[in-house]
Coordinates of C-alpha atoms in Angstrom, one line a residue:
L1 CA 102.2 116.8 106.5
H2 CA 102.6 113.2 105.4
N3 CA 100.4 113.6 102.3
S4 CA 101.3 111.7 99.2
Q5 CA 98.2 112.8 97.3
L6 CA 98.8 116.5 97.8
G7 CA 102.6 116.1 97.3
V8 CA 102.1 114.4 93.9
A9 CA 99.6 117.1 92.9
V10 CA 101.8 120.0 94.1
P11 CA 105.5 118.9 94.2
S12 CA 106.7 122.4 94.9
A13 CA 105.1 122.0 98.4
T14 CA 107.2 119.0 99.3
V15 CA 110.6 118.5 100.9
E16 CA 113.5 118.9 98.4
N17 CA 116.6 117.0 99.3
V18 CA 120.2 118.1 98.6
L19 CA 120.2 116.3 95.3
G20 CA 117.1 118.2 94.1
D21 CA 114.8 115.2 94.5
R22 CA 111.3 115.9 95.8
L23 CA 110.1 113.6 98.6
L24 CA 106.5 113.6 97.4
S25 CA 105.0 112.1 100.5
S26 CA 106.4 114.9 102.8
L27 CA 105.1 118.4 102.7
C28 CA 107.6 121.0 103.8
P29 CA 106.7 122.7 107.1
A30 CA 108.7 125.8 106.1
N31 CA 106.7 126.4 102.9
P32 CA 104.1 129.2 103.5
A33 CA 101.5 127.5 101.3
V34 CA 101.8 124.3 103.4
R35 CA 101.4 126.3 106.6
E36 CA 98.4 128.1 105.2
F37 CA 96.9 124.7 104.1
S38 CA 97.4 123.2 107.6
S39 CA 95.9 126.2 109.3
A40 CA 92.9 126.3 106.9
L41 CA 92.3 122.6 107.4
A42 CA 92.3 122.9 111.2
G43 CA 90.1 126.0 111.0
D44 CA 87.6 124.2 108.7
L45 CA 87.4 121.3 111.1
A46 CA 87.0 123.6 114.1
R47 CA 84.1 125.4 112.4
R48 CA 82.3 122.1 112.0
G49 CA 81.8 121.7 115.7
I50 CA 84.5 119.2 116.4
D51 CA 85.5 119.2 120.1
H52 CA 89.1 118.2 119.7
I53 CA 91.6 118.1 116.9
A54 CA 94.7 115.9 117.3
A55 CA 97.5 117.3 115.2
E56 CA 99.9 114.6 113.9
S57 CA 102.8 114.8 111.5
L58 CA 103.2 118.6 111.5
N59 CA 107.0 118.2 111.2
F60 CA 109.8 117.1 108.9
H61 CA 109.8 113.4 108.4
P62 CA 112.7 110.9 108.4
L63 CA 113.6 109.3 105.0
E64 CA 112.0 106.0 106.0
H65 CA 108.6 107.7 106.5
G66 CA 108.2 108.2 102.8
H67 CA 106.1 106.9 99.9
H68 CA 104.6 103.4 100.0
H69 CA 107.1 100.5 99.6
E70 CA 110.2 102.7 99.5
R71 CA 113.4 100.8 98.7
Y72 CA 117.1 101.5 99.0
F73 CA 119.3 99.0 97.4
I74 CA 122.4 99.9 99.3
D75 CA 123.0 100.3 103.0
L76 CA 122.6 103.9 104.2
S77 CA 124.0 105.0 107.5
P78 CA 121.8 106.9 109.9
M79 CA 123.7 110.1 109.0
T80 CA 123.2 109.6 105.3
R81 CA 119.5 108.9 105.8
M82 CA 119.1 112.0 107.9
L83 CA 120.9 114.1 105.3
L84 CA 118.8 112.7 102.5
A85 CA 115.7 113.7 104.4
T86 CA 116.9 117.2 105.1
C87 CA 115.0 119.8 103.2
F88 CA 116.9 122.3 101.0
C89 CA 113.9 123.9 99.3
K90 CA 114.0 127.7 98.8
H91 CA 112.0 128.2 101.9
C92 CA 114.3 126.2 104.1
R93 CA 117.4 127.8 102.5
T94 CA 115.9 131.2 103.2
A95 CA 115.2 130.3 106.8
A96 CA 118.7 128.8 107.3
F97 CA 120.3 131.9 105.8
A98 CA 118.2 134.2 108.1
G99 CA 119.4 132.0 111.0
G100 CA 123.1 132.7 110.2
I101 CA 123.8 129.5 108.4
D102 CA 126.2 129.5 105.5
V103 CA 123.8 127.7 103.2
E104 CA 126.1 127.1 100.2
T105 CA 128.7 125.5 102.4
A106 CA 126.0 123.3 104.1
V107 CA 124.7 122.3 100.7
R108 CA 128.2 121.5 99.4
H109 CA 129.2 119.4 102.4
T110 CA 125.8 117.6 102.5
R111 CA 125.9 116.8 98.8
D112 CA 129.5 115.7 99.0
H113 CA 128.7 113.3 101.9
V114 CA 125.6 111.9 100.2
E115 CA 127.3 111.4 96.9
R116 CA 130.3 109.7 98.5
A117 CA 128.2 107.4 100.7
V118 CA 126.1 106.3 97.7
R119 CA 129.2 105.8 95.5
V120 CA 131.0 103.6 98.0
A121 CA 127.8 102.0 99.4
D122 CA 129.4 102.2 102.9
P123 CA 127.1 102.7 105.8
E124 CA 130.0 103.6 108.0
I125 CA 131.1 106.5 105.9
A126 CA 129.1 108.8 108.2
L127 CA 131.1 107.9 111.2
P128 CA 134.3 109.8 112.0
A129 CA 137.4 107.6 112.2
S130 CA 137.6 108.1 115.9
L131 CA 134.1 106.6 116.3
N132 CA 135.0 103.7 114.0
A133 CA 138.0 103.0 116.2
V134 CA 135.8 102.9 119.3
R135 CA 133.3 100.6 117.6
E136 CA 136.1 98.2 116.5
A137 CA 137.6 98.2 120.0
K138 CA 134.3 97.1 121.5
A139 CA 133.8 94.3 118.9

């Protein structure tokens, strides 16, 4: 599902982060069209007499596994990078809601965190104060 060419051609099939940005190199595994494409591709290969198919990248990708030569001009904490890579497309929101998640609250908290982290350019913003105190005590 790391497919920039298909992502650029069909942006609605890609991961949509909490800010509404599409990660064009990452197809969303929750999207039914993406699942159908993946199954059809494997089926087509299997019908051609291939003995083995090694499936790779059939998952959500981290932020760093994006388009060629990606750049971030501020430090982003691991938490912020993870939140920026989390998909909030309609398919993921539907699945989360079906799983009992309060999607609107999750969106609000995620967006608040990301916007605050970007605004202050502080990679430590993702760490609770108690963890910062532990880190400082070890230093």
